[in-house]
Short mmCIF file of C-alpha atoms and ligand atoms in Angstrom, two decimals:
data_model
loop_
_atom_site.label_atom_id
_atom_site.label_comp_id
_atom_site.label_asym_id
_atom_site.label_seq_id
_atom_site.Cartn_x
_atom_site.Cartn_y
_atom_site.Cartn_z
CA MET A 1 7.60 25.12 1.47
CA ALA A 2 9.59 21.97 0.83
CA ASP A 3 7.64 18.73 0.41
CA GLU A 4 7.38 16.74 3.60
CA PHE A 5 7.20 13.46 1.77
CA THR A 6 8.73 11.79 -1.26
CA VAL A 7 7.09 9.05 -3.28
CA THR A 8 8.90 7.63 -6.30
CA PRO A 9 9.24 4.03 -7.50
CA TRP A 10 12.57 3.92 -5.65
CA GLU A 11 12.02 5.99 -2.56
CA VAL A 12 9.11 6.43 -0.18
CA THR A 13 9.77 8.69 2.80
CA GLY A 14 8.00 11.12 5.09
CA ASP A 15 4.44 11.59 6.14
CA ILE A 16 2.50 10.91 2.97
CA ASP A 17 -0.48 13.11 2.11
CA TYR A 18 -2.28 10.71 -0.20
CA ASP A 19 -4.77 13.23 -1.53
CA LEU A 20 -2.00 15.62 -2.41
CA LEU A 21 0.00 12.79 -3.97
CA GLN A 22 -2.94 11.88 -6.15
CA LYS A 23 -3.18 15.49 -7.30
CA LYS A 24 0.53 15.67 -8.02
CA PHE A 25 0.47 12.46 -10.03
CA GLY A 26 -2.79 13.41 -11.72
CA THR A 27 -4.60 10.16 -10.92
CA THR A 28 -8.34 9.96 -10.32
CA PRO A 29 -10.08 9.27 -7.00
CA LEU A 30 -11.84 5.91 -6.85
CA ASP A 31 -15.14 7.59 -6.03
CA ASP A 32 -18.46 6.25 -4.75
CA ALA A 33 -19.92 5.92 -8.24
CA LEU A 34 -17.05 3.69 -9.31
CA VAL A 35 -17.20 1.64 -6.10
CA GLN A 36 -20.90 1.22 -6.79
CA ARG A 37 -20.12 0.06 -10.29
CA LEU A 38 -17.57 -2.44 -8.97
CA SER A 39 -20.16 -3.90 -6.61
CA LYS A 40 -22.04 -5.21 -9.64
CA TYR A 41 -19.29 -7.77 -10.26
CA GLY A 42 -19.15 -9.17 -6.74
CA GLU A 43 -18.68 -8.13 -3.15
CA VAL A 44 -16.35 -5.17 -3.14
CA HIS A 45 -13.03 -5.92 -1.46
CA PRO A 46 -12.48 -4.36 1.99
CA MET A 47 -9.36 -2.63 0.64
CA ILE A 48 -11.64 -0.65 -1.68
CA ARG A 49 -14.34 0.00 0.92
CA ARG A 50 -11.70 1.28 3.32
CA GLY A 51 -9.99 3.53 0.84
CA ILE A 52 -6.72 1.58 0.74
CA PHE A 53 -7.10 1.15 -3.00
CA TYR A 54 -8.13 4.74 -3.49
CA SER A 55 -7.03 6.01 -6.86
CA HIS A 56 -6.92 4.92 -10.48
CA ARG A 57 -6.46 5.71 -14.14
CA ASP A 58 -9.16 4.68 -16.61
CA LEU A 59 -10.66 1.89 -14.52
CA ASN A 60 -14.03 2.75 -16.08
CA VAL A 61 -12.56 2.22 -19.55
CA VAL A 62 -11.48 -1.39 -18.84
CA LEU A 63 -14.84 -2.05 -17.20
CA ASP A 64 -16.65 -0.72 -20.29
CA GLN A 65 -14.60 -3.11 -22.39
CA TYR A 66 -15.24 -5.95 -19.96
CA ASP A 67 -18.98 -5.33 -20.14
CA LYS A 68 -18.74 -5.70 -23.91
CA GLY A 69 -17.10 -9.09 -23.44
CA ASN A 70 -13.47 -8.01 -23.84
CA LYS A 71 -11.57 -9.32 -20.86
CA PHE A 72 -8.53 -7.46 -19.63
CA ILE A 73 -5.25 -8.98 -18.58
CA LEU A 74 -4.24 -8.34 -15.00
CA TYR A 75 -0.66 -7.21 -14.42
CA THR A 76 1.36 -6.51 -11.29
CA GLY A 77 4.91 -7.12 -10.17
CA ARG A 78 7.64 -7.29 -7.62
CA GLY A 79 11.21 -6.10 -7.50
CA PRO A 80 12.97 -9.08 -5.84
CA SER A 81 15.40 -7.32 -3.52
CA GLY A 82 14.74 -9.21 -0.30
CA ASN A 83 12.36 -11.48 1.57
CA THR A 84 8.64 -10.91 1.14
CA HIS A 85 6.95 -9.00 3.92
CA LEU A 86 3.28 -8.31 4.61
CA GLY A 87 3.49 -4.95 2.86
CA HIS A 88 4.40 -6.61 -0.42
CA MET A 89 1.50 -9.01 -0.10
CA MET A 90 -1.21 -6.38 0.36
CA PRO A 91 -1.58 -5.46 -3.35
CA TRP A 92 -1.12 -9.11 -4.34
CA ILE A 93 -4.05 -10.13 -2.14
CA PHE A 94 -6.06 -7.48 -3.91
CA ASN A 95 -4.97 -8.76 -7.32
CA LYS A 96 -6.14 -12.23 -6.36
CA TRP A 97 -9.57 -10.76 -5.64
CA VAL A 98 -9.59 -9.09 -9.07
CA GLN A 99 -8.63 -12.35 -10.76
CA ASP A 100 -11.37 -14.25 -8.95
CA THR A 101 -14.02 -11.59 -9.48
CA PHE A 102 -13.39 -11.04 -13.18
CA ASP A 103 -11.93 -14.44 -14.09
CA VAL A 104 -9.01 -12.95 -16.00
CA PRO A 105 -5.48 -13.99 -16.97
CA MET A 106 -2.54 -12.42 -15.20
CA TYR A 107 1.12 -11.50 -15.59
CA PHE A 108 3.36 -11.15 -12.56
CA GLN A 109 6.62 -9.42 -13.46
CA MET A 110 9.67 -9.96 -11.31
CA THR A 111 12.19 -7.26 -12.05
CA ASP A 112 15.46 -8.93 -11.03
CA ASP A 113 17.18 -6.65 -13.56
CA GLU A 114 15.76 -3.55 -11.85
CA LYS A 115 17.03 -4.54 -8.42
CA PHE A 116 20.43 -5.38 -9.88
CA LEU A 117 20.61 -1.93 -11.48
CA PHE A 118 19.30 0.06 -8.53
CA LYS A 119 20.73 -1.78 -5.54
CA ASP A 120 23.98 -3.26 -4.40
CA LEU A 121 22.95 -6.81 -5.34
CA THR A 122 24.27 -9.40 -7.79
CA LEU A 123 22.10 -11.02 -10.43
CA HIS A 124 22.57 -14.22 -8.46
CA ASP A 125 21.01 -12.55 -5.38
CA THR A 126 18.07 -11.08 -7.27
CA GLY A 127 17.47 -14.35 -9.09
CA ASN A 128 17.27 -16.28 -5.81
CA MET A 129 14.97 -13.68 -4.34
CA ALA A 130 12.72 -13.87 -7.38
CA TYR A 131 12.21 -17.57 -6.69
CA GLU A 132 11.53 -17.02 -2.98
CA ASN A 133 9.14 -14.10 -3.61
CA ALA A 134 7.32 -16.05 -6.32
CA LEU A 135 6.48 -18.76 -3.77
CA ASP A 136 4.71 -16.15 -1.66
CA PHE A 137 2.84 -14.84 -4.65
CA ILE A 138 1.70 -18.32 -5.72
CA ALA A 139 0.75 -19.22 -2.13
CA LEU A 140 -2.01 -16.59 -2.29
CA GLY A 141 -3.88 -18.90 -4.64
CA PHE A 142 -3.60 -17.39 -8.11
CA ASP A 143 -5.02 -19.68 -10.75
CA PRO A 144 -1.99 -21.65 -12.09
CA GLU A 145 -3.73 -22.10 -15.43
CA LYS A 146 -4.25 -18.40 -15.95
CA THR A 147 -1.26 -16.84 -14.23
CA LYS A 148 2.21 -16.44 -15.72
CA ILE A 149 5.28 -15.29 -13.86
CA ILE A 150 7.80 -13.26 -15.82
CA VAL A 151 11.34 -13.09 -14.49
CA ASP A 152 12.93 -10.33 -16.55
CA THR A 153 16.35 -11.83 -17.19
CA LYS A 154 14.75 -15.15 -18.12
CA CYS A 155 12.03 -13.73 -20.36
CA MET A 156 13.96 -11.00 -22.12
CA HIS A 157 13.42 -12.56 -25.54
CA LYS A 158 9.70 -11.79 -25.16
CA LEU A 159 10.02 -8.47 -23.34
CA TYR A 160 12.76 -6.89 -25.39
CA PRO A 161 10.92 -6.37 -28.70
CA VAL A 162 8.12 -4.60 -26.81
CA ALA A 163 10.50 -2.66 -24.56
CA LEU A 164 12.41 -1.45 -27.62
CA LYS A 165 9.28 0.02 -29.14
CA VAL A 166 8.53 1.76 -25.87
CA ALA A 167 12.09 3.01 -25.42
CA LYS A 168 12.13 4.55 -28.89
CA LYS A 169 9.19 6.75 -27.88
CA ILE A 170 10.60 8.03 -24.59
CA THR A 171 13.23 10.76 -24.78
CA PHE A 172 15.88 11.31 -22.15
CA SER A 173 14.30 14.63 -21.21
CA THR A 174 10.93 12.96 -20.59
CA ALA A 175 12.56 10.25 -18.48
CA LYS A 176 14.43 12.92 -16.52
CA ALA A 177 11.27 14.91 -15.95
CA ILE A 178 9.42 11.83 -14.67
CA PHE A 179 12.14 10.09 -12.68
CA GLY A 180 14.65 12.84 -11.93
CA PHE A 181 17.70 11.12 -13.42
CA GLU A 182 21.09 12.80 -13.33
CA ASN A 183 24.32 12.59 -15.29
CA SER A 184 25.65 10.11 -12.76
CA THR A 185 22.66 7.74 -13.23
CA ASN A 186 23.71 4.46 -14.84
CA ILE A 187 22.17 3.98 -18.28
CA GLY A 188 20.44 0.73 -17.30
CA GLN A 189 18.27 2.67 -14.87
CA ILE A 190 17.31 5.11 -17.59
CA PHE A 191 16.17 2.34 -19.91
CA PHE A 192 14.44 0.33 -17.20
CA THR A 193 10.99 1.95 -17.40
CA ALA A 194 10.62 0.44 -20.89
CA ILE A 195 10.98 -3.02 -19.32
CA GLN A 196 8.33 -2.36 -16.71
CA ALA A 197 6.00 -1.07 -19.45
CA ALA A 198 6.43 -4.19 -21.57
CA PRO A 199 4.08 -6.61 -19.72
CA ALA A 200 1.28 -4.04 -20.04
CA PHE A 201 1.47 -4.56 -23.81
CA LEU A 202 2.57 -8.17 -23.86
CA GLY A 203 -1.03 -9.43 -23.78
CA THR A 204 -1.72 -7.71 -27.08
CA GLU A 205 1.34 -9.41 -28.62
CA GLU A 206 0.67 -12.83 -27.13
CA TYR A 207 -3.06 -12.99 -27.79
CA GLY A 208 -2.71 -11.34 -31.20
CA LYS A 209 -5.48 -8.83 -30.52
CA GLN A 210 -5.98 -5.56 -28.66
CA MET A 211 -5.85 -6.72 -25.06
CA PRO A 212 -6.88 -4.23 -22.37
CA CYS A 213 -4.72 -4.33 -19.24
CA LEU A 214 -5.40 -3.48 -15.60
CA ILE A 215 -2.54 -2.87 -13.19
CA PRO A 216 -3.39 -2.84 -9.44
CA CYS A 217 -0.33 -1.79 -7.43
CA GLY A 218 1.16 0.70 -4.99
CA ILE A 219 0.79 4.31 -6.07
CA ASP A 220 4.58 4.68 -5.96
CA GLN A 221 4.66 2.85 -9.32
CA ASP A 222 2.55 5.45 -11.11
CA PRO A 223 5.49 7.29 -12.74
CA HIS A 224 6.24 4.14 -14.76
CA PHE A 225 2.70 3.72 -15.91
CA ARG A 226 2.29 7.39 -16.74
CA ALA A 227 5.15 6.99 -19.20
CA CYS A 228 3.74 3.68 -20.38
CA ARG A 229 0.28 5.12 -21.02
CA ASP A 230 1.68 8.11 -22.90
CA VAL A 231 3.40 5.95 -25.49
CA ALA A 232 0.59 3.39 -25.93
CA PRO A 233 -1.48 5.14 -28.63
CA GLY A 234 1.60 5.76 -30.80
CA LEU A 235 2.39 2.04 -30.67
CA ASN A 236 -1.17 0.95 -31.32
CA TYR A 237 -1.53 -0.69 -27.90
CA PRO A 238 -4.47 -0.04 -25.54
CA LYS A 239 -3.53 2.32 -22.71
CA PRO A 240 -3.29 0.22 -19.54
CA ALA A 241 -5.61 1.14 -16.69
CA THR A 242 -4.33 1.24 -13.13
CA MET A 243 -5.64 0.97 -9.58
CA TYR A 244 -3.47 2.35 -6.82
CA CYS A 245 -3.17 1.57 -3.14
CA LYS A 246 -1.57 3.38 -0.27
CA MET A 247 1.63 2.00 1.24
CA PHE A 248 1.35 -0.68 3.93
CA PRO A 249 2.44 0.83 7.26
CA GLY A 250 5.41 -0.29 9.32
CA LEU A 251 4.97 -1.52 12.88
CA SER A 252 7.06 1.43 14.00
CA GLY A 253 4.31 3.80 12.93
CA ALA A 254 6.15 4.68 9.71
CA ASP A 255 4.02 5.17 6.61
CA LYS A 256 5.62 2.29 4.78
CA MET A 257 6.74 -1.11 5.98
CA SER A 258 10.35 -1.33 4.95
CA SER A 259 12.99 -4.04 5.09
CA SER A 260 15.48 -1.42 6.27
CA ASP A 261 13.66 -1.53 9.61
CA GLU A 262 13.76 -5.28 10.30
CA ASN A 263 12.18 -5.17 13.73
CA ALA A 264 9.14 -3.33 12.42
CA THR A 265 8.70 -5.67 9.46
CA ILE A 266 6.86 -8.98 9.39
CA TYR A 267 8.24 -11.42 6.87
CA THR A 268 6.21 -14.29 5.47
CA THR A 269 8.70 -16.76 6.89
CA ASP A 270 8.73 -15.33 10.43
CA THR A 271 8.19 -17.72 13.33
CA PRO A 272 5.29 -17.18 15.77
CA LYS A 273 7.86 -16.10 18.35
CA ALA A 274 9.35 -13.47 16.06
CA VAL A 275 5.89 -12.12 15.25
CA LYS A 276 5.03 -11.89 18.93
CA LYS A 277 8.21 -9.98 19.61
CA LYS A 278 7.78 -7.55 16.72
CA VAL A 279 4.11 -6.84 17.39
CA GLY A 280 4.94 -6.50 21.07
CA ARG A 281 7.21 -3.58 20.24
CA ALA A 282 4.81 -1.92 17.80
CA PHE A 283 4.01 1.75 17.93
CA THR A 284 0.48 2.29 19.27
CA GLY A 285 -1.85 5.14 20.07
CA GLY A 286 -1.78 4.25 23.76
CA LYS A 287 -1.05 6.43 26.77
CA SER A 288 2.00 6.10 28.96
CA THR A 289 0.18 4.61 31.95
CA VAL A 290 -2.73 2.23 32.33
CA GLU A 291 -4.61 4.73 34.52
CA GLU A 292 -4.28 7.44 31.91
CA GLN A 293 -5.43 5.15 29.14
CA ARG A 294 -8.45 3.89 31.10
CA ALA A 295 -9.41 7.50 31.79
CA GLU A 296 -8.63 9.17 28.48
CA GLY A 297 -8.60 6.32 25.95
CA GLY A 298 -6.13 5.66 23.14
CA ASN A 299 -5.88 6.89 19.59
CA PRO A 300 -6.46 4.18 16.94
CA GLU A 301 -5.79 6.72 14.14
CA VAL A 302 -2.05 6.65 14.75
CA CYS A 303 -1.78 3.06 16.02
CA ALA A 304 0.19 0.58 13.92
CA VAL A 305 -1.68 -2.37 15.48
CA PHE A 306 -4.99 -0.84 14.45
CA LYS A 307 -3.66 -0.10 10.95
CA TYR A 308 -2.79 -3.77 10.53
CA ASN A 309 -6.32 -4.75 11.39
CA TYR A 310 -7.63 -2.05 9.08
CA CYS A 311 -5.50 -3.01 6.09
CA MET A 312 -5.49 -6.76 6.32
CA PHE A 313 -6.43 -8.63 9.45
CA GLU A 314 -9.96 -7.58 10.39
CA LYS A 315 -12.27 -7.94 7.42
CA ASP A 316 -15.48 -7.34 9.39
CA ASP A 317 -16.26 -3.60 9.35
CA LYS A 318 -18.39 -3.83 12.49
CA LYS A 319 -15.69 -5.55 14.52
CA LEU A 320 -13.16 -3.02 13.33
CA GLU A 321 -15.33 -0.10 14.42
CA GLU A 322 -15.91 -1.79 17.77
CA MET A 323 -12.19 -2.14 18.23
CA ALA A 324 -11.64 1.56 17.54
CA GLN A 325 -14.47 2.55 19.87
CA LYS A 326 -13.21 0.41 22.73
CA CYS A 327 -9.76 1.90 22.30
CA ARG A 328 -11.07 5.46 22.37
CA ASN A 329 -13.13 4.66 25.47
CA GLY A 330 -10.18 3.18 27.31
CA GLU A 331 -11.95 -0.19 27.46
CA ILE A 332 -9.07 -2.12 25.89
CA LEU A 333 -5.40 -1.64 26.44
CA CYS A 334 -2.57 -1.96 23.94
CA GLY A 335 -1.32 -5.25 25.35
CA GLU A 336 -4.64 -6.90 24.61
CA CYS A 337 -4.78 -5.55 21.07
CA LYS A 338 -1.23 -6.66 20.43
CA MET A 339 -1.99 -10.20 21.62
CA CYS A 340 -5.04 -10.33 19.40
CA LEU A 341 -3.12 -9.15 16.33
CA THR A 342 -0.22 -11.52 17.02
CA GLU A 343 -2.68 -14.38 17.05
CA LYS A 344 -4.30 -13.29 13.77
CA ILE A 345 -0.97 -12.83 12.01
CA ASN A 346 0.28 -16.20 13.24
CA VAL A 347 -2.85 -17.99 12.05
CA PHE A 348 -2.43 -16.32 8.68
CA LEU A 349 1.27 -17.15 8.46
CA GLU A 350 0.86 -20.76 9.48
CA GLU A 351 -1.49 -21.36 6.58
CA HIS A 352 0.57 -19.20 4.25
CA GLN A 353 3.78 -21.07 5.04
CA ALA A 354 2.11 -24.39 4.26
CA LYS A 355 0.84 -23.07 0.92
CA ARG A 356 4.26 -21.60 0.24
CA GLU A 357 5.70 -25.13 0.45
CA GLU A 358 3.03 -26.45 -1.90
CA ALA A 359 3.83 -23.64 -4.33
CA LYS A 360 7.13 -25.40 -5.07
CA ASP A 361 5.16 -28.02 -6.99
CA VAL A 362 3.50 -25.55 -9.36
CA ILE A 363 6.12 -22.84 -9.75
CA ASP A 364 7.56 -24.46 -12.89
CA SER A 365 4.19 -24.59 -14.58
CA MET A 366 3.66 -20.90 -13.98
CA ALA A 367 6.90 -19.76 -15.64
CA PHE A 368 6.08 -17.52 -18.61
CA ASP A 369 7.00 -19.16 -21.90
CA GLY A 370 8.27 -22.16 -19.92
CA PHE A 371 11.53 -20.69 -18.65
CA LYS A 372 13.60 -22.72 -16.17
CA TRP A 373 13.85 -21.23 -12.66
N1 LIG B 1 9.15 -1.89 -9.87
C1 LIG B 1 8.40 -2.74 -9.00
C2 LIG B 1 9.10 -2.85 -7.63
O1 LIG B 1 10.18 -2.38 -7.44
C3 LIG B 1 8.19 -4.11 -9.58
C4 LIG B 1 7.16 -4.12 -10.68
C5 LIG B 1 7.36 -4.48 -11.99
C6 LIG B 1 5.79 -3.79 -10.56
N2 LIG B 1 6.20 -4.40 -12.70
C7 LIG B 1 5.24 -3.98 -11.85
C8 LIG B 1 5.00 -3.36 -9.49
C9 LIG B 1 3.88 -3.74 -12.06
C10 LIG B 1 3.67 -3.13 -9.72
C11 LIG B 1 3.12 -3.30 -11.00
O2 LIG B 1 8.58 -3.43 -6.74
#
């Protein structure tokens, strides 16, 4: 039977079976024992408790190193192809928790080159987007002293020597097997994975010692890091560890929030009115009439409004369970839930937008190797 979903770094479609995906990619479940272990460092983030960050590679190895006093460097990234939406922020919020909990340095890679190569965008477009997206990243409160932003086309002098070493170890047939390239693929795309691998090893170069690396990100990025991990031992770099999250859902009920569906996507710069309108149209697990819903209840499992609370906006497990229960009992109707979520998102965005303005004052200081934005 044909797959009903596709997950690659460039395409996420269909109804994703996350357990199956994990098996296909060969990543490891973030099991109870590991969650238990994480709880020793601080209160475990709701995204772990709720199985949003659900899979990993070698997390235990970086923790072993950490326990011996060897800090890891945190690494995640963003392909600047458009405005930031809530889905992009979910893994960043998690990264901020990791930085706070473990007090570690961080690289944030912005792959303007990737989006130029893979999309119909100019380098001017992707460069502008990198700046705008970086403001959102900084607004989440990453430590400006410890966090460096890498914009690929501006930092190539540092990335290229590392990327070259990586590229020399990856054959075309391996790249094809991992990413499914064809004869018509432009050669920049084929090389690109070496660029995304580079920040995972950059810590070792910059600090002049074996520097473990932890990469929390969407599971769609795993193909890159599989390739990256395979070449690490041959280059005498530590294999980076990864932590993977599920995709952030769209308001339409789709598995992934996507800019191609503007009305089902909440951008960080949206006005309260826009948010109200978008949430108002969200896909829910409600019934077609009030009477029916009062009698039979709704289904929070499929409801986008509930998913938003689950992923990001209701941190209290008890309140979340109450919400689900009331929905199933027919005690609350969709309109009420939508109003509640609109309010929470707007409170979040109001604060975020203020911090996003303040980010303009520190963005220069966070440029890796002092590049000019
Ligand atoms: N390829 C990623 C994207 O399109 C951007 C990226 C670069 C990234 N380095 C990363 C994402 C490391 C996660 C982790 O969004």
